Every structure is written in structure tokens, then in C-alpha cells.
XYZ file of C-alpha atoms in Angstrom:
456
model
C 0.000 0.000 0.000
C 1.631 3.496 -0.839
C 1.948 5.706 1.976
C 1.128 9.574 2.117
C 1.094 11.881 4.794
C -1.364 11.971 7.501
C -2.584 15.663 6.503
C -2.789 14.606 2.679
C -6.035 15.652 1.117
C -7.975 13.298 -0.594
C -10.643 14.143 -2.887
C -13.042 13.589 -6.256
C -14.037 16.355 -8.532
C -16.992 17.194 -10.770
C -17.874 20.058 -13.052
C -21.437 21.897 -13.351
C -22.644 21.480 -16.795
C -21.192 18.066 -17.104
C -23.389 16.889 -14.168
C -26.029 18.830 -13.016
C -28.830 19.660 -15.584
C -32.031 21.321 -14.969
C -30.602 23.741 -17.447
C -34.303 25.957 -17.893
C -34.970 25.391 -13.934
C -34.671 28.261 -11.084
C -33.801 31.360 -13.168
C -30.691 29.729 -14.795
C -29.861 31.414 -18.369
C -28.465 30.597 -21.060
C -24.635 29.038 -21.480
C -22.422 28.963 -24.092
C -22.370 25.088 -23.694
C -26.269 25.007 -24.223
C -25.722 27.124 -27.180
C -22.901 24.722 -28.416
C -24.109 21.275 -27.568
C -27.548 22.444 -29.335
C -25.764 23.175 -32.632
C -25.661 20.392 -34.914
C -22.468 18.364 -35.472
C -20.847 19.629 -32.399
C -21.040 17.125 -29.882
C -20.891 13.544 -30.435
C -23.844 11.392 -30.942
C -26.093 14.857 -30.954
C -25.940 14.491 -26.905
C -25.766 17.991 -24.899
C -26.100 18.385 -21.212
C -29.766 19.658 -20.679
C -30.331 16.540 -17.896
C -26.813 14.928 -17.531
C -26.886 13.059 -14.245
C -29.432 15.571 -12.880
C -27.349 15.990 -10.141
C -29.286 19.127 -9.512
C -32.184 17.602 -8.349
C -30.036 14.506 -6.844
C -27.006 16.250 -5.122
C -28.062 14.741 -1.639
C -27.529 11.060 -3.246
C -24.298 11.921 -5.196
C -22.808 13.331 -1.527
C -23.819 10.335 0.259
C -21.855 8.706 -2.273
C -18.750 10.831 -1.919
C -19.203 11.006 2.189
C -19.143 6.880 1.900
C -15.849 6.907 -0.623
C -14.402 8.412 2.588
C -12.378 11.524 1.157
C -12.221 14.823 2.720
C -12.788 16.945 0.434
C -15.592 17.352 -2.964
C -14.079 19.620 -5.265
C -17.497 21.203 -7.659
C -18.078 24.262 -9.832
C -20.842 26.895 -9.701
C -22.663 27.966 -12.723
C -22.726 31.183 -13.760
C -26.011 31.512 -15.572
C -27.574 30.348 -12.048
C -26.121 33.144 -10.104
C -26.507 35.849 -13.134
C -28.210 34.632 -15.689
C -26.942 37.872 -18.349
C -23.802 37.345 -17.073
C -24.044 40.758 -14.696
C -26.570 42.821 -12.842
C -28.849 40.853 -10.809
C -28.097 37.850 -8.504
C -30.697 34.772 -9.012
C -31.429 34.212 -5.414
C -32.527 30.501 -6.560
C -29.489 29.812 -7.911
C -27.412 30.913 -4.958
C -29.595 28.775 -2.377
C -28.896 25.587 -4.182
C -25.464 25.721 -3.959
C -25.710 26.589 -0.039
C -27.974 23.534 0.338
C -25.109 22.246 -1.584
C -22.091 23.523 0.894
C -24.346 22.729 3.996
C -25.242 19.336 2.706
C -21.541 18.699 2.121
C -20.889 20.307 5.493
C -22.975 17.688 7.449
C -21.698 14.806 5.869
C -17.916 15.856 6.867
C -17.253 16.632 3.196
C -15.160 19.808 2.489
C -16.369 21.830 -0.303
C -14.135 22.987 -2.857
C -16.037 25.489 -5.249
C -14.657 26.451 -8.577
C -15.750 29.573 -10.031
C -15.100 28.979 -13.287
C -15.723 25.740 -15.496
C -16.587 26.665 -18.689
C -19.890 27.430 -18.679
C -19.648 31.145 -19.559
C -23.177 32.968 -19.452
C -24.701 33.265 -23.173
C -25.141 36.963 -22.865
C -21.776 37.866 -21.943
C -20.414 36.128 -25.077
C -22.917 37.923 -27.525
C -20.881 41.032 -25.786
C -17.602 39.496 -26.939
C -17.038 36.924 -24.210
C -13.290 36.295 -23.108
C -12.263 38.214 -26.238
C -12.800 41.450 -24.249
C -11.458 43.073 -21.105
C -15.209 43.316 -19.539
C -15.912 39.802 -19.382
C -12.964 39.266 -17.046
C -14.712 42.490 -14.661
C -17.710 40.823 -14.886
C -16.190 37.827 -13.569
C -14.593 39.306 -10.866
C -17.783 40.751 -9.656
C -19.993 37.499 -10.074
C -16.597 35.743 -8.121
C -17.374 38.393 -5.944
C -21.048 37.405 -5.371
C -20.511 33.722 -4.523
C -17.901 34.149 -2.256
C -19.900 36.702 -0.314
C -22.714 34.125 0.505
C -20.439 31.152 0.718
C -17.556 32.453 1.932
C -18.117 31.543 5.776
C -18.558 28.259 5.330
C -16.077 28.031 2.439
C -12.107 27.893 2.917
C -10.562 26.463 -0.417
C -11.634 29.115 -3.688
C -10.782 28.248 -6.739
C -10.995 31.026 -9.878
C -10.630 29.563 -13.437
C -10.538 25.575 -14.030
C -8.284 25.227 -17.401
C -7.874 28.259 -19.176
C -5.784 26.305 -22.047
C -8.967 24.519 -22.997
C -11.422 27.864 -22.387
C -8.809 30.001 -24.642
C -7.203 27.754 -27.318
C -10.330 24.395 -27.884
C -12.561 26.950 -27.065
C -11.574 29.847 -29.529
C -8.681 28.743 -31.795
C -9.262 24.545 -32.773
C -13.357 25.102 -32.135
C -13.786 21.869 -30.102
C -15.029 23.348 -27.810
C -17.933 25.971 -27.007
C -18.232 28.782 -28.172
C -16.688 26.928 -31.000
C -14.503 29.980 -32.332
C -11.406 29.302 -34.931
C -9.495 32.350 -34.110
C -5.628 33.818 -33.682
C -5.871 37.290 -32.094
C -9.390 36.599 -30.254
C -8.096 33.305 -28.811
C -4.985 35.267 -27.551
C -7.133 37.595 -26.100
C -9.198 35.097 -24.180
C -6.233 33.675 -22.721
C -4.736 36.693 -21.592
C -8.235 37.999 -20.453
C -8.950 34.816 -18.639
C -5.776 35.652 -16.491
C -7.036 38.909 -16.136
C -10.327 38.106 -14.399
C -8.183 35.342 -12.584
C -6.169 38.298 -10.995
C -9.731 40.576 -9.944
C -10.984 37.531 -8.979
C -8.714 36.629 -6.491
C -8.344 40.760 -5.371
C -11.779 40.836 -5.065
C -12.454 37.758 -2.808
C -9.695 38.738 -0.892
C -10.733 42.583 -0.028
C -13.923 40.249 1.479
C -11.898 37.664 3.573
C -13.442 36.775 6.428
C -11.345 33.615 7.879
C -8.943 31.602 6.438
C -10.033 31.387 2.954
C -7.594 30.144 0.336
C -7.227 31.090 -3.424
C -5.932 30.002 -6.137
C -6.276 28.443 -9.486
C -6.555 25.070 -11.727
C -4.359 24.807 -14.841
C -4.040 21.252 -17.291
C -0.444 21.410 -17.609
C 1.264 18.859 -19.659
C 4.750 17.380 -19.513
C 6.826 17.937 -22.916
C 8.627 15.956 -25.043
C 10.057 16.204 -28.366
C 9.613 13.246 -30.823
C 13.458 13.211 -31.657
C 16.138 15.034 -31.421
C 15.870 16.338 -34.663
C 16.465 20.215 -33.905
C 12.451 20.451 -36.252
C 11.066 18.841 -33.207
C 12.941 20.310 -30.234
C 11.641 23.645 -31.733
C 8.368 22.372 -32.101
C 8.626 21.131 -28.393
C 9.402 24.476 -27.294
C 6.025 25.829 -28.893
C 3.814 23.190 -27.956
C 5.401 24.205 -23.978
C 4.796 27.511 -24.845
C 0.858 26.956 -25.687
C 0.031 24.265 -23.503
C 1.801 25.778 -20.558
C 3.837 28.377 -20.570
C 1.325 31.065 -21.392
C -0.106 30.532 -18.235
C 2.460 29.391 -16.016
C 4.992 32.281 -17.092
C 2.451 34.974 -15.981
C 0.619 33.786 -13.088
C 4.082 32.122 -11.243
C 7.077 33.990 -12.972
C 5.428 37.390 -13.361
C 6.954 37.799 -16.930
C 5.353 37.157 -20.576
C 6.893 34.261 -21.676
C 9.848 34.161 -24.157
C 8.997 33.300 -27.921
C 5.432 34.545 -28.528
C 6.648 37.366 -30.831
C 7.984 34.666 -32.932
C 5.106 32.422 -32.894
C 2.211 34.575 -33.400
C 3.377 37.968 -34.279
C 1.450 37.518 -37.739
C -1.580 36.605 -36.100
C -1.831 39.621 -33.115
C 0.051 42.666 -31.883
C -0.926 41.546 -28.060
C -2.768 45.066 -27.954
C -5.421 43.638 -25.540
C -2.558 44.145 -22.378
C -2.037 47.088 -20.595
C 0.657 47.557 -18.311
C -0.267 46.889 -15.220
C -1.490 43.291 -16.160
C 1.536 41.175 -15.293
C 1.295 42.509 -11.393
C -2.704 42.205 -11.240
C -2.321 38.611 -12.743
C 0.591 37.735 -10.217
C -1.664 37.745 -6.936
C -0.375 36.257 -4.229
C -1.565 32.135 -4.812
C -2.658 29.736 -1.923
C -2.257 27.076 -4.090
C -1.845 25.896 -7.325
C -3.777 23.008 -8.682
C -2.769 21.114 -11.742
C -5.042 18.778 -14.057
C -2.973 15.711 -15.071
C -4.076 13.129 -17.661
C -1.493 12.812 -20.676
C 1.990 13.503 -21.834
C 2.381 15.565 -25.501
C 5.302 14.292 -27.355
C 6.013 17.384 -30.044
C 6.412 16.692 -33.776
C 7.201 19.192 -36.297
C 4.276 19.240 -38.880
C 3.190 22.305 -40.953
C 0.299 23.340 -40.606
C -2.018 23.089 -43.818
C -2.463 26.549 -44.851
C 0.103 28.481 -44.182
C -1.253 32.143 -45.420
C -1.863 34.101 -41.800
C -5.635 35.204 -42.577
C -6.157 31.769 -42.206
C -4.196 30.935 -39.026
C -5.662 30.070 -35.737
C -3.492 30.559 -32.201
C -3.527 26.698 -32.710
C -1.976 26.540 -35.558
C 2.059 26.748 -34.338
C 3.252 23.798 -37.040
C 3.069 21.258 -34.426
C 2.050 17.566 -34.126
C 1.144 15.459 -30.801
C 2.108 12.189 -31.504
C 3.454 9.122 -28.367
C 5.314 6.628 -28.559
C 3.637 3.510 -29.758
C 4.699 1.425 -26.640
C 2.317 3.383 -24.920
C -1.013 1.838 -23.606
C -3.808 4.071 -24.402
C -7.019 4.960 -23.171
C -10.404 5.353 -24.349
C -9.604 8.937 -25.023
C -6.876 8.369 -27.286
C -4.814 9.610 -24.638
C -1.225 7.673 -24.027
C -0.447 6.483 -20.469
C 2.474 7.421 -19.071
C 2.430 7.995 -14.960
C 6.400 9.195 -15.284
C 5.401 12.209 -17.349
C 3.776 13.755 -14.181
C 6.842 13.261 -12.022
C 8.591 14.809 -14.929
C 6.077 17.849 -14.902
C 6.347 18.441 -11.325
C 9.947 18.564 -11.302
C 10.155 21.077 -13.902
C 7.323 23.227 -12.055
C 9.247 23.171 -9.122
C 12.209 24.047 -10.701
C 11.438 26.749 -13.022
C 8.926 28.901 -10.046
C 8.739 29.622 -6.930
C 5.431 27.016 -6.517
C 2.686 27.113 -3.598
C 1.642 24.320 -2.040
C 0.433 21.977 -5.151
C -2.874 20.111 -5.677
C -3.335 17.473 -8.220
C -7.500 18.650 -8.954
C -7.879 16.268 -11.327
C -6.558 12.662 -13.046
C -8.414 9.817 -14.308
C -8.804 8.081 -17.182
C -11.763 6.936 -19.329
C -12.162 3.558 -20.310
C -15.283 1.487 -21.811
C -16.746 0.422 -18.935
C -20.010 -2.381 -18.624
C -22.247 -3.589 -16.169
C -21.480 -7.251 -15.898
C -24.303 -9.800 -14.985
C -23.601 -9.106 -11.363
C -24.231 -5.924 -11.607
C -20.866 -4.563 -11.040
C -18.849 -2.386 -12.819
C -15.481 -4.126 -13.115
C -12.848 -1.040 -14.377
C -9.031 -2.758 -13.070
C -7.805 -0.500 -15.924
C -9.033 2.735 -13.960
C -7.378 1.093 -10.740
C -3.801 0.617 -12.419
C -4.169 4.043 -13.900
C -4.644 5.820 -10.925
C -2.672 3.885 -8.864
C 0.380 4.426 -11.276
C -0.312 7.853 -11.268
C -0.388 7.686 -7.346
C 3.115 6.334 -7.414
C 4.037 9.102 -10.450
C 3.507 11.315 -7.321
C 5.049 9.784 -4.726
C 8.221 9.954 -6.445
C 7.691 13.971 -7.310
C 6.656 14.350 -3.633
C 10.403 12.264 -2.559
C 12.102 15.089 -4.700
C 10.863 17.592 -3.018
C 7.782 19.201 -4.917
C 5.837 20.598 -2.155
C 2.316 18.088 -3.356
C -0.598 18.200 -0.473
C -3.453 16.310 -2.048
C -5.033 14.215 -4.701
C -8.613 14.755 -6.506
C -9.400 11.741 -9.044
C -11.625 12.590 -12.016
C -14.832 12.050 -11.831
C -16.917 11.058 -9.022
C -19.858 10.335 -11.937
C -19.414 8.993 -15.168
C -20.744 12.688 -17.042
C -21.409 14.840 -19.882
C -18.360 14.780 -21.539
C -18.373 17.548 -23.506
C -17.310 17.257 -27.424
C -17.512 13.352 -26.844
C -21.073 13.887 -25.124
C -22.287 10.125 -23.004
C -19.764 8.086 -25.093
C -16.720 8.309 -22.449
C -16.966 7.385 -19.052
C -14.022 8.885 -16.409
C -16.371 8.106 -13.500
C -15.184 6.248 -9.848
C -19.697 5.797 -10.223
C -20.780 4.209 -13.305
C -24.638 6.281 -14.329
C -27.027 4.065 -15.898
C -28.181 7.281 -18.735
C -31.710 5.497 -19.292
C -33.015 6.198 -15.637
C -30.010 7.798 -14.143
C -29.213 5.381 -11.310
C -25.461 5.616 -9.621
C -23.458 2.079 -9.524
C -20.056 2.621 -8.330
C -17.364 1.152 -10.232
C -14.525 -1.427 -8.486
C -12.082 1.448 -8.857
C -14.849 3.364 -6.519
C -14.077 0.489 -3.617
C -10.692 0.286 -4.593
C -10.011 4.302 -3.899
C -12.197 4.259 -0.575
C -10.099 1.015 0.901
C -7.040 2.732 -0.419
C -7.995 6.147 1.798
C -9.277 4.335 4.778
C -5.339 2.392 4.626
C -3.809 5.450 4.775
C -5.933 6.790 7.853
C -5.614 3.831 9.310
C -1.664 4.233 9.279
């Protein structure tokens, strides 16, 4: 059995629109991912999220099931739309009371709550008004951050701002994967840099209301960097794929500086007018901790990209290939497996910034998961994964990086957004024809694993 410390937080995380539903109930407007999912050929299947696993209207079950997986802490994210449906003005009172029947609920069952502000689900309205292209989404945000933390805020230690701005700025606005389905070069710049923007309000405006010990920070997918050879093509392409996945984040909100080699990568796509030049100090607020989503390594190939006139260049488009080795297992995703690619990303973290504590907020793995004729969900592919991965940190944690807990993805099988029902990361397996909750072996396996380490 591996061995963490006593004080190690253990936890499972979910997102709103991927689980809640009850998209037209209570006051809740419009999303971009109702927009999105509701626009033919977007999501696989034609799915979208207007039920999910109506966790809405079944929260109280889905905490008993977290409470009796025995970890600490439930790590969830607030709609928008609920608590301002335009995006601004306004607070919908109904959507603020659910999610403090949520927080007690979570409360009484010796669950800590672990809101995130920010999971994609930007308000409809706001984007009509230019969404993360433009400065005033990232005020708005800080205000609605603002809102919830007033009303939750004394119950509510651990604050989290934005939850992946790579996939909000660059799937969201430059590849189109994602909503609001944008193919963009200067507008998905923009949304990145604007994203870090409202970050940095966010986080000054929560804290000019602290009332306790409330901690803030953020959640970036950050992925370890390889390139395919050492052909000097693909170490270049290695360093732009770091640049993009990571380092546009990481350089700004731990280094304070803009990181090196954007001019050179996008200068024929943007002039980075959208910064003023105060931006690097109000993005640079003082972090509580940083959580990092880890679920695949990118190996870098060089590979030009199709059309090479700049009119017709996204942010995305930086002549660069993700390819793996072939050894690699891989899982339902696509996604290779390789557990010492996180050790290898927390080293470098904790090498090239001055980290806060660290929180892994999400890794899992879907695979294609049955009930059996039992009536079990048998997943021993989730188990090795994680438990790899477990190990993966481990060894960071003997090297020093300063690692304090562990959230698996997902508590529920969920809306998976592009892929809609078709992939299942869940520890509870959710039957989609009447919505029951069958936890998976890896769901025992994780709950005998946490009550070993309290047990000592």
C-alpha cells in the first residue's frame, strides 16, 4: 500500500454542466455550452447536457456517495447563468440557495467543499458582448466571483478562480472543439490573456472580502513535454507546444513575466494590444495554491500546418504535431499512459517557479466500462491508472515538490463535452436510461485505499 502523509487531502471532482442539468430550472440562463451542444455536429452522438446526471435535483444522493468513498474533500463548480443569468446585474437568489444547500449538505456529511468559479460554462449573454475576447468579461467575472464568495464564503475555505484556461482560450476559440466553438488567432490570444485577467480581480476581489482563512488560487491542465526526436524540427516544435500548452499561463501567473517566444510564434496573427501595463502585477496575486489537471503527456512533432497564409491561421496553428510513442497503452480517449510524465512535470514546475503548495485537482482516465451480470462495474484499468499515477507522485513528492493532495476525475461517469455520453471517467458508473449511480470497483478500490492510509 503506498503511503502519504497523515494531513494529505484526498478528494473527487466534478464540473457543473457536465453533471447537473435542470438547465431551464430556477432562473438559470443561457450558457455557451447550451448554445454549443444544441448546434448540430458539435457534440458527439447529438448528446448535450440539458439533464446529464441531474445531479441538480439529486445532489443529496451523489454526496452520500462521496461522504461513503471516505475523502475529505468534494471539489465542484458553480454555474454562472444560475447566479446571473446575463452574465451581470442581478443575482438569481434561486441559484445561490442551491449551492448553499449544496455547501451545507456537504458540510454535514464531513465533506469539504471545494467550489470552482469557473468551469466553462460562460453565461450566453456575456459572449454575444464578446465573451473572453474582451477586457469586460474578465470584470464581470470578478464581480460574479465576488457574489458567490460573499454568501459562501463563511462556510467556504478552499476558492478556486478559473478551471483550465488552455482549454477555455485555445479548444474553445482557436481549434473550435469546444464551445463557443470559435477558430481564431488574435481573439483566442485575447481570451487567454483575459482569462488571467479576471483570474487576478478575482482573487483581489475575494480577498478585499476575507473573512477567515479562505484560500485562493487556481486550476491549470499542464502537460509534460517531449520532443519526438532530437531532430532540432522537433525540439523547436517542443518548445512551442510548452509555450501553448503551458507556458502562457504558467509564465504569468508564477514567474510574473510574458513568456519568451510569442513574438515569434504569433506575431502575424496579433500585436498583443489587448494588455495594458499593469497586467503582469494584477495577474501575479499572491496564490494559496496551485492546482494542476494531469491526464497525458504531448510528445512534439514538427508538422506544418495546412495553410500556411496568416488570414487563415488560428493561435492553434504553431506547425506542431502530438504524436506518443507507440509502446504506450492508451485509453479510451486516445490519450497515451504514461504515470512518469507527471513526475517529470512536477519537477520542472518546481524548478522553473517559486510554486505554492500543489494540488493534483484532477486525473483519471476513461475507459469502456459495462455492467457485468452481477451488476458490477469491473474497471481494473481505472485502478492501475490511478494507482500508477499515485506512485508518479510519490516519487515527485520524494524530490521535493511541495504536493498536499489528490482529486481523481470524476466522481460520476458525465457529460463529456465534445464526446457527449460516449466516455466514461467516473469512480460511479450512471445508468443514462433512468439515471441510477453504480459505483465502479475502482470506486471500492479508492475508498479502501484512503481508509489504509488513515488507518496508518
Amino acid at each position: 500500500m503506498r503511503r502519504f502523509p497523515a494531513d494529505f487531502r484526498w478528494g473527487v471532482s466534478t464540473a457543473s454542466y457536465q453533471i447537473e442539468g435542470a438547465v431551464d430550472e430556477d432562473g438559470r440562463g443561457r450558457s455557451i455550452w447550451d448554445v454549443f451542444s444544441h448546434t448540430p455536429g458539435t457534440i458527439a452522438r447529438g448528446d448535450n447536457g440539458d439533464v446529464a446526471c441531474d445531479h441538480y435535483h439529486r445532489f443529496r444522493e451523489d454526496i452520500a456517495l462521496t461522504r461513503d468513498l471516505g475523502v475529505g474533500a468534494y471539489r465542484f463548480s458553480v454555474a454562472w447563468p444560475r447566479i446571473q443569468p446575463e452574465g451581470r446585474g442581478p443575482v438569481e437568489r434561486r441559484g445561490i440557495d442551491f449551492y448553499q444547500r449544496l455547501v451545507d449538505e456537504l458540510l454535514d456529511e464531513g465533506v469539504e467543499p471545494w467550489p470552482t468559479l469557473y468551469h466553462w460554462d460562460l453565461p450566453q449573454a456575456l459572449e454575444e458582448r464578446g465573451g473572453w475576447r474582451v477586457r469586460d468579461t474578465a470584470e464581470r467575472f470578478a464581480e460574479y466571483a465576488a457574489l458567490v464568495h460573499d454568501a459562501l464564503g463563511d462556510r467556504v475555505t478552499w476558492w478556486t478562480t478559473l478551471n483550465e484556461p488552455y482549454c477555455v482560450a485555445f479548444l474553445g476559440h482557436a481549434t473550435g472543439e469546444h464551445a463557443p466553438g470559435a477558430r481564431e488567432g488574435h481573439g483566442a490570444l485575447a481570451a487567454a490573456h483575459h482569462l488571467m485577467v479576471g483570474h487576478g480581480l478575482a482573487v483581489r476581489a475575494m480577498r478585499a472580502q476575507q473573512r477567515g482563512e479562505e484560500k485562493f488560487g487556481i486550476t491549470l491542465n499542464l502537460s509534460d513535454v517531449t520532443p519526438a526526436s532530437e531532430d532540432p524540427a522537433d525540439l523547436s516544435a517542443a518548445e512551442r507546444l510548452d509555450l501553448l500548452q503551458n507556458r502562457v499561463f504558467t509564465d504569468p501567473l508564477l514567474g510574473g513575466t510574458w513568456p519568451k517566444g510569442e513574438p515569434e510564434v504569433w506575431s502575424q496573427i496579433s500585436d498583443f494590444g489587448f494588455r495594458d501595463a499593469d497586467d503582469l502585477a494584477l495577474i501575479r496575486q499572491p496564490l494559496d495554491f496551485l492546482g494542476v489537471n494531469v491526464y497525458a503527456p504531448a510528445y512534439a512533432k514538427y508538422a506544418p500546418t495546412a495553410d500556411p497564409d496568416p488570414a487563415f491561421r488560428t493561435a492553434a496553428d504553431i506547425d506542431v504535431e502530438r504524436v506518443a510513442p507507440a509502446e504506450l497503452p492508451r485509453t479510451a480517449m486516445g490519450w497515451p499512459v504514461e504515470p512518469a510524465a507527471m513526475t517529470r512535470l512536477l519537477r520542472r514546475l518546481d524548478e522553473d517557479y517559486a510554486l505554492p503548495p500543489v494540488y493534483i485537482t484532477e486525473n483519471g482516465a476513461a475507459y469502456r466500462d459495462v455492467v457485468d451480470a452481477t451488476g458490477s462495474v469491473p474497471d481494473p484499468e481505472r485502478i492501475e491508472f490511478v494507482d500508477a499515477h499515485l506512485g508518479a507522485l510519490q516519487a515527485a513528492m520524494a524530490e521535493g515538490v511541495d504536493v498536499r493532495g489528490y482529486f481523481c476525475w470524476s466522481l460520476l461517469d458525465n457529460f463529456e463535452w465534445a464526446y457527449g455520453y460516449a466516455k466514461r471517467f467516473g469512480l460511479v458508473y450512471v445508468d443514462y436510461d433512468d439515471l441510477r449511480r453504480i459505483p465502479k470497483s475502482s470506486y471500492y478500490w479508492y475508498r479502501d485505499m484512503i481508509r489504509a492510509q488513515r488507518a496508518g
